[in-house]
Coordinates of C-alpha atoms in Angstrom, one line a residue:
M48 CA 17.0 116.3 35.0
P49 CA 15.3 113.1 33.9
A50 CA 12.9 113.5 31.0
D51 CA 10.2 111.7 33.0
L52 CA 10.5 114.1 35.8
F53 CA 8.0 116.7 34.2
Y54 CA 5.5 113.8 33.4
F55 CA 5.8 112.4 36.9
I56 CA 5.3 115.8 38.6
S57 CA 2.5 116.6 36.4
S58 CA 0.8 113.3 37.4
L59 CA 1.0 113.9 41.2
P60 CA -2.3 114.6 42.8
A61 CA -2.6 118.1 44.3
L62 CA -2.0 118.5 48.1
R63 CA -4.3 120.9 49.9
W64 CA -3.8 122.2 53.4
G65 CA -6.1 120.6 56.0
E66 CA -7.4 117.7 53.8
K67 CA -6.2 114.0 53.9
P68 CA -3.5 113.5 51.3
P69 CA -4.8 111.7 48.3
L70 CA -1.9 109.3 48.4
C71 CA 0.2 108.1 51.3
Y72 CA 4.0 108.6 51.5
D73 CA 4.8 104.9 51.0
A74 CA 2.8 104.8 47.7
F75 CA 4.6 108.1 46.7
L76 CA 8.0 106.6 47.3
A77 CA 6.9 103.4 45.4
A78 CA 5.9 105.5 42.4
C79 CA 9.2 107.4 42.6
Q80 CA 11.1 104.2 42.7
E81 CA 9.2 102.9 39.6
Q82 CA 9.3 106.1 37.6
L83 CA 12.4 107.9 38.6
G84 CA 14.8 105.2 39.9
P85 CA 16.5 104.4 43.2
E86 CA 19.0 107.4 43.3
L87 CA 16.3 110.0 43.3
T88 CA 13.9 107.9 45.4
A89 CA 16.8 107.6 48.1
Q90 CA 17.3 111.5 48.1
L91 CA 13.6 111.9 48.7
K92 CA 13.3 109.2 51.2
A93 CA 16.0 111.1 53.3
I94 CA 13.9 114.2 53.6
S95 CA 12.4 114.9 57.0
L96 CA 10.3 117.6 58.7
I97 CA 13.0 117.8 61.3
P98 CA 16.0 119.7 60.4
G99 CA 19.0 117.2 60.0
G100 CA 21.8 119.7 59.3
Q101 CA 22.9 118.0 56.1
P102 CA 20.4 119.2 53.5
A103 CA 20.9 117.6 50.1
S104 CA 20.0 120.8 47.9
T105 CA 19.7 124.5 48.3
T106 CA 15.9 124.2 48.4
L107 CA 16.1 121.9 51.5
A108 CA 18.7 124.2 53.0
A109 CA 16.2 127.0 52.7
W110 CA 13.6 124.9 54.3
E111 CA 15.8 123.8 57.2
D112 CA 17.0 127.4 57.8
W113 CA 13.4 128.5 58.0
E114 CA 12.3 125.5 60.2
T115 CA 15.3 126.1 62.5
Y116 CA 14.3 129.7 62.8
L117 CA 10.8 128.7 63.6
R118 CA 11.8 126.2 66.3
N119 CA 14.2 128.5 67.8
A120 CA 11.4 131.2 68.0
I121 CA 9.1 128.7 69.7
A122 CA 11.9 127.8 72.1
E123 CA 12.5 131.4 73.1
S124 CA 8.8 132.1 73.5
R125 CA 8.4 129.0 75.9
A126 CA 11.6 130.0 77.8
A127 CA 10.2 133.5 78.2
K128 CA 7.0 132.3 79.6
L129 CA 9.0 130.2 82.2
R130 CA 11.4 133.1 82.9
K131 CA 14.5 130.9 81.7
N132 CA 17.3 131.4 79.4
A133 CA 16.6 129.8 75.9
A134 CA 20.2 129.3 75.0
A135 CA 20.4 125.7 75.9
W136 CA 17.6 124.8 73.3
L137 CA 18.5 127.0 70.4
R138 CA 20.1 125.6 67.4
A139 CA 22.4 127.2 64.9
G140 CA 20.6 128.8 62.0
N141 CA 21.2 131.3 59.3
G142 CA 17.8 132.6 58.8
L143 CA 16.1 135.9 59.9
Y144 CA 12.3 135.9 59.1
P145 CA 10.9 138.9 61.0
G146 CA 7.6 138.8 59.3
D147 CA 7.1 135.3 60.4
R148 CA 7.8 136.2 64.0
K149 CA 4.4 138.0 64.4
R150 CA 2.5 135.2 62.6
L151 CA 4.2 132.6 64.9
E152 CA 3.3 134.7 68.0
D153 CA -0.3 134.7 66.9
A154 CA -0.1 131.0 66.4
L155 CA 1.4 130.5 69.9
N156 CA -1.4 132.4 71.3
Q157 CA -4.1 130.0 70.2
P158 CA -6.3 128.7 73.1
T159 CA -5.5 125.0 73.0
P160 CA -2.5 123.0 72.2
R161 CA -4.2 121.4 69.2
D162 CA -5.0 124.9 67.9
R163 CA -1.4 126.0 68.4
E164 CA 0.1 123.1 66.6
H165 CA -2.4 123.4 63.7
A166 CA -1.5 127.1 63.3
I167 CA 2.1 126.4 63.4
D168 CA 1.8 123.6 60.9
L169 CA -0.2 126.1 58.8
L170 CA 2.9 128.4 58.9
R171 CA 5.0 125.5 57.7
W172 CA 2.6 124.8 54.9
Q173 CA 2.6 128.5 53.7
Q174 CA 6.4 128.5 53.9
L175 CA 6.5 125.3 51.7
E176 CA 4.0 127.1 49.3
H177 CA 6.4 130.2 49.1
L178 CA 9.4 127.9 48.3
A179 CA 7.5 125.9 45.7
A180 CA 6.4 129.1 43.8
M181 CA 10.0 129.3 42.5
H182 CA 10.1 125.6 41.3
Q183 CA 7.7 123.9 38.8
F184 CA 9.1 120.8 37.2
D185 CA 12.4 120.1 38.8
V186 CA 13.8 118.1 41.7
A187 CA 13.3 120.9 44.1
A188 CA 9.7 120.9 43.3
L189 CA 9.7 117.2 44.1
E190 CA 11.5 117.7 47.4
L191 CA 9.0 120.3 48.4
Y192 CA 6.1 118.0 47.4
T193 CA 7.7 115.4 49.5
L194 CA 7.7 117.9 52.6
K195 CA 4.1 118.9 51.9
L196 CA 3.1 115.2 51.8
L197 CA 4.8 114.4 55.1
L198 CA 3.2 117.5 56.8
S199 CA -0.1 116.5 55.5
E200 CA 0.1 113.0 56.7
K201 CA 1.2 114.4 60.1
H202 CA -1.8 116.5 60.2
A203 CA -4.3 113.9 59.0
G204 CA -3.0 111.4 61.4
R205 CA -4.5 113.4 64.4
N206 CA -7.8 112.3 65.4
L207 CA -9.7 114.2 68.0
D208 CA -12.0 111.3 68.9
A209 CA -9.0 108.9 69.3
G210 CA -7.2 111.4 71.3
K211 CA -10.2 111.9 73.7
K212 CA -10.6 108.2 74.0
A213 CA -6.8 107.8 74.9
Y214 CA -7.2 110.7 77.3
Q215 CA -10.1 109.1 78.9
Q216 CA -8.3 105.7 79.3
L217 CA -5.3 107.4 81.0
V218 CA -7.7 109.2 83.5
E219 CA -9.4 106.0 84.2
Q220 CA -6.0 104.2 84.9
G221 CA -5.0 106.9 87.1
L222 CA -8.3 106.7 89.1
N223 CA -8.0 102.9 89.4
Q224 CA -4.2 103.3 90.6
A225 CA -5.3 105.8 93.2
K226 CA -8.1 103.5 94.4
E227 CA -5.7 100.6 94.6
Q228 CA -3.2 102.7 96.6
Q229 CA -5.9 103.8 98.9
G230 CA -7.2 100.3 99.4
S231 CA -3.7 99.1 100.2
T232 CA -2.9 101.8 102.7
S233 CA -6.1 101.4 104.7
A234 CA -5.7 97.7 105.0

């Protein structure tokens, strides 16, 4: 473990669920490059919220197992609603997290897609917090911080007003296309 790792992790701003992250992912990677070197920075840059199947550490493997379980449970729930077999959408995974199944069902029962996604991301955040409790000033703590930062940025990037504006533009485009087609068929 590099001697600078303790200092570097101590200097990182705290990340809080539902709040805009105090630094962006690119600034974080630049600080890692400057303070920790290219090898560790490359390892952190390879981290993704989407399971890739080749985790670089046991901590990332634990995260990917849980995330795969979560995604499989979501696929099973959606398939059940459509009365289809979920097997085609399931991914191989090692994890079994029965306590999280009920929490996921509660998240999937939220009234709007936005609320559902928010509740599912909260489950992800809580899992990262659970994993982080076992790591303080090691590379695993930095890997988990990276995942939390990516999740924070994903969540902060959602803007209700921008979404409503985009939706309204799509509706207007659809109405204009319908009017144009109606005008061309009556001519």
